[in-house]
Every structure is written in structure tokens, then in C-alpha cells.
Tab-separated table of C-alpha atoms and ligand atoms in Angstrom:
chain	number	residue	atom	x	y	z
A	1	MET	CA	0.000	0.000	0.000
A	2	ASN	CA	2.977	2.315	-0.494
A	3	GLY	CA	2.313	5.702	-2.063
A	4	GLN	CA	-1.394	5.801	-1.323
A	5	ASN	CA	-3.446	8.464	0.331
A	6	PHE	CA	-6.089	7.171	2.669
A	7	LEU	CA	-9.362	8.941	3.300
A	8	VAL	CA	-10.502	7.743	6.713
A	9	THR	CA	-14.095	8.698	7.361
A	10	GLY	CA	-15.004	8.762	11.005
A	11	GLY	CA	-11.302	9.035	11.741
A	12	ALA	CA	-11.878	10.875	15.022
A	13	GLY	CA	-13.858	7.954	16.360
A	14	PHE	CA	-12.752	4.862	18.221
A	15	ILE	CA	-12.014	2.502	15.348
A	16	GLY	CA	-11.133	5.201	12.826
A	17	SER	CA	-8.545	6.895	15.042
A	18	HIS	CA	-6.755	3.609	15.600
A	19	ARG	CA	-6.786	3.089	11.859
A	20	VAL	CA	-5.238	6.536	11.428
A	21	ASP	CA	-2.525	5.723	13.980
A	22	ALA	CA	-1.656	2.523	12.135
A	23	LEU	CA	-1.613	4.124	8.682
A	24	LEU	CA	0.637	6.999	9.757
A	25	GLU	CA	2.922	4.591	11.563
A	26	ALA	CA	3.145	2.645	8.302
A	27	GLY	CA	4.243	5.808	6.507
A	28	GLN	CA	0.993	6.454	4.659
A	29	ALA	CA	-0.698	9.790	4.066
A	30	VAL	CA	-4.071	10.186	5.746
A	31	THR	CA	-6.960	12.580	5.390
A	32	VAL	CA	-9.615	12.286	8.067
A	33	LEU	CA	-13.158	13.333	7.296
A	34	ASP	CA	-15.253	13.489	10.437
A	35	ASP	CA	-18.211	15.649	11.427
A	36	LEU	CA	-17.283	15.300	15.123
A	37	SER	CA	-20.875	14.362	15.894
A	38	VAL	CA	-19.585	11.591	18.133
A	39	GLY	CA	-15.824	11.470	17.677
A	40	LYS	CA	-13.418	13.737	19.506
A	41	MET	CA	-10.550	15.838	18.212
A	42	ARG	CA	-8.498	14.572	21.148
A	43	ASN	CA	-8.360	11.212	19.366
A	44	VAL	CA	-6.282	12.767	16.585
A	45	THR	CA	-4.672	15.887	18.099
A	46	HIS	CA	-1.365	14.065	18.485
A	47	HIS	CA	-1.195	13.930	14.668
A	48	LEU	CA	-2.028	17.556	13.895
A	49	ASN	CA	1.596	18.480	13.222
A	50	HIS	CA	2.285	15.319	11.239
A	51	PRO	CA	3.155	16.218	7.628
A	52	ASN	CA	1.125	13.297	6.278
A	53	PHE	CA	-1.997	14.052	8.314
A	54	HIS	CA	-4.875	16.266	7.278
A	55	PHE	CA	-8.151	16.763	9.117
A	56	VAL	CA	-11.362	17.953	7.503
A	57	LYS	CA	-14.497	18.597	9.526
A	58	GLY	CA	-17.454	17.570	7.420
A	59	SER	CA	-19.928	14.853	6.620
A	60	ILE	CA	-19.689	11.873	4.341
A	61	LEU	CA	-23.212	12.842	3.320
A	62	ASP	CA	-21.720	15.880	1.571
A	63	LYS	CA	-21.087	14.340	-1.819
A	64	LYS	CA	-19.408	17.471	-3.191
A	65	LEU	CA	-16.915	17.543	-0.318
A	66	VAL	CA	-16.201	13.830	-0.491
A	67	THR	CA	-15.713	14.033	-4.235
A	68	GLN	CA	-13.337	16.973	-3.797
A	69	LEU	CA	-11.311	15.136	-1.159
A	70	ILE	CA	-10.994	12.120	-3.406
A	71	ASP	CA	-9.988	14.197	-6.393
A	72	ASP	CA	-7.486	16.202	-4.305
A	73	SER	CA	-5.906	13.012	-3.090
A	74	GLY	CA	-4.796	12.065	-6.572
A	75	SER	CA	-4.255	8.523	-7.664
A	76	GLY	CA	-4.102	5.649	-5.278
A	77	VAL	CA	-6.617	6.950	-2.770
A	78	ARG	CA	-8.312	4.347	-0.668
A	79	THR	CA	-11.246	5.129	1.495
A	80	GLY	CA	-12.870	3.955	4.661
A	81	LEU	CA	-16.253	4.670	3.239
A	82	GLN	CA	-18.834	1.981	3.092
A	83	VAL	CA	-20.098	1.956	-0.461
A	84	PRO	CA	-22.560	-0.602	-1.739
A	85	ASP	CA	-21.015	-1.158	-5.147
A	86	ASN	CA	-17.388	-0.726	-4.111
A	87	ASN	CA	-17.016	1.861	-6.849
A	88	LEU	CA	-17.168	5.207	-5.111
A	89	PHE	CA	-19.031	7.785	-7.162
A	90	GLY	CA	-18.041	5.955	-10.318
A	91	ARG	CA	-14.356	6.697	-9.743
A	92	GLY	CA	-13.271	3.102	-9.457
A	93	LEU	CA	-12.125	3.552	-5.862
A	94	THR	CA	-12.222	0.831	-3.307
A	95	SER	CA	-13.395	0.773	0.272
A	96	ASP	CA	-11.736	-1.564	2.683
A	97	TYR	CA	-13.764	-1.059	5.826
A	98	SER	CA	-16.662	0.868	7.277
A	99	VAL	CA	-16.337	3.281	10.178
A	100	VAL	CA	-19.701	4.989	10.233
B	1	NAD	N1	-16.289	-0.145	18.448
B	1	NAD	C1	-16.540	-1.428	18.212
B	1	NAD	O1	-16.129	-2.348	18.943
B	1	NAD	C2	-17.340	-1.824	16.988
B	1	NAD	C3	-17.526	-3.173	16.696
B	1	NAD	C4	-18.213	-3.528	15.545
B	1	NAD	C5	-18.728	-2.560	14.714
B	1	NAD	N2	-18.561	-1.254	15.019
B	1	NAD	C6	-19.094	-0.261	14.120
B	1	NAD	O2	-18.008	0.472	13.538
B	1	NAD	C7	-18.426	1.819	13.374
B	1	NAD	C8	-17.469	2.746	14.098
B	1	NAD	O3	-17.437	2.382	15.481
B	1	NAD	P1	-16.670	3.286	16.501
B	1	NAD	O4	-16.687	2.571	17.793
B	1	NAD	O5	-15.374	3.737	15.946
B	1	NAD	O6	-17.702	4.519	16.589
B	1	NAD	P2	-17.412	6.027	16.916
B	1	NAD	O7	-18.728	6.665	17.204
B	1	NAD	O8	-16.326	6.148	17.929
B	1	NAD	O9	-16.833	6.589	15.520
B	1	NAD	C9	-17.665	6.976	14.465
B	1	NAD	C10	-17.124	8.291	13.928
B	1	NAD	O10	-17.872	8.683	12.795
B	1	NAD	C11	-18.125	10.073	12.870
B	1	NAD	N3	-19.311	10.326	12.061
B	1	NAD	C12	-20.598	9.986	12.295
B	1	NAD	N4	-21.393	10.394	11.308
B	1	NAD	C13	-20.575	11.010	10.399
B	1	NAD	C14	-20.800	11.641	9.145
B	1	NAD	N5	-22.026	11.723	8.610
B	1	NAD	N6	-19.748	12.147	8.496
B	1	NAD	C15	-18.497	12.077	9.008
B	1	NAD	N7	-18.215	11.482	10.196
B	1	NAD	C16	-19.263	10.959	10.873
B	1	NAD	C17	-18.286	10.335	14.347
B	1	NAD	O11	-18.093	11.696	14.704
B	1	NAD	C18	-17.216	9.430	14.934
B	1	NAD	O12	-15.975	10.092	15.015
B	1	NAD	C19	-19.860	1.929	13.891
B	1	NAD	O13	-20.733	1.788	12.785
B	1	NAD	C20	-19.969	0.750	14.815
B	1	NAD	O14	-21.300	0.318	14.919
B	1	NAD	C21	-17.874	-0.862	16.134
């Protein structure tokens, strides 16, 4: 999974934040999208100065935002989104787990 950017939705939550820890430890770049409805910033504050970490407050229900984050990530993005057809917004992206 070298060279990929990971979009971790719900990354400020229990499971998502551990996923973020593991990805950064593995040298991956991570963007967290979380609306903080349940999750806490304190779960990710230790990464705020990490060069490969980016936090966006917002909802996965915001298709425009999610699409922008995917497009900004460039090639190789993987997501934590649960998508029924495993083909996020027709962009041929894969989801490997669900966090919300
Ligand atoms: N914790 C467990 O042991 C466990 C076990 C099995 C399944 N699950 C499932 O895994 C999922 C995550 O569990 P968790 O314990 O990490 O929960 P959590 O509540 O700690 O994390 C969920 C995160 O998603 C965020 N979120 C919610 N709605 C959002 C939205 N619309 N847009 C962006 N972010 C949003 C919340 O703010 C939170 O940070 C849940 O669906 C849960 O049912 C959890």
C-alpha cells in the first residue's frame, strides 16, 4: 500500500482513530473526514503536526466535499467509506472497511 493516500471517514472515532494511527505509523498519508458528531478531536490531536496528516471537519453525506477530497488526493486513494457497489461515485475507488 505504499504511495497511497487514505481517506478515513469517522477518523476521530474509536475505530477510525486507531486506523489513522496505524496508517501513519506505516508511513501512509491520511486525510480524516469526520463531522465530530460523536468522535473527539483529542483522538487525533497528536497527529495535527504530522506532515502526512490532514483533518477535515465535514460529513460523508456531503457528496461534493467527499468528491473533492478524493480528487485532491490524486491517484491511489483508498477510502474507509462503506459503499454498496465498491465503486465510489463511479471513480473506481475501493473501500476496505466501514467506520460509520
Ligand atoms: N467499536 C466497536 O467495537 C465496533 C464493533 C463492531 C462494529 N462497530 C461499528 O463500527 C463503526 C465505528 O465504530 P466506533 O466505535 O469507531 O464509533 P465512533 O462513534 O467512535 O466513531 C464513528 C465516527 O464517525 C463520525 N461520524 C458519524 N457520522 C458522520 C458523518 N455523517 N460524516 C463524518 N463522520 C461521521 C463520528 O463523529 C465518529 O468520530 C460503527 O458503525 C460501529 O457500529 C464498532
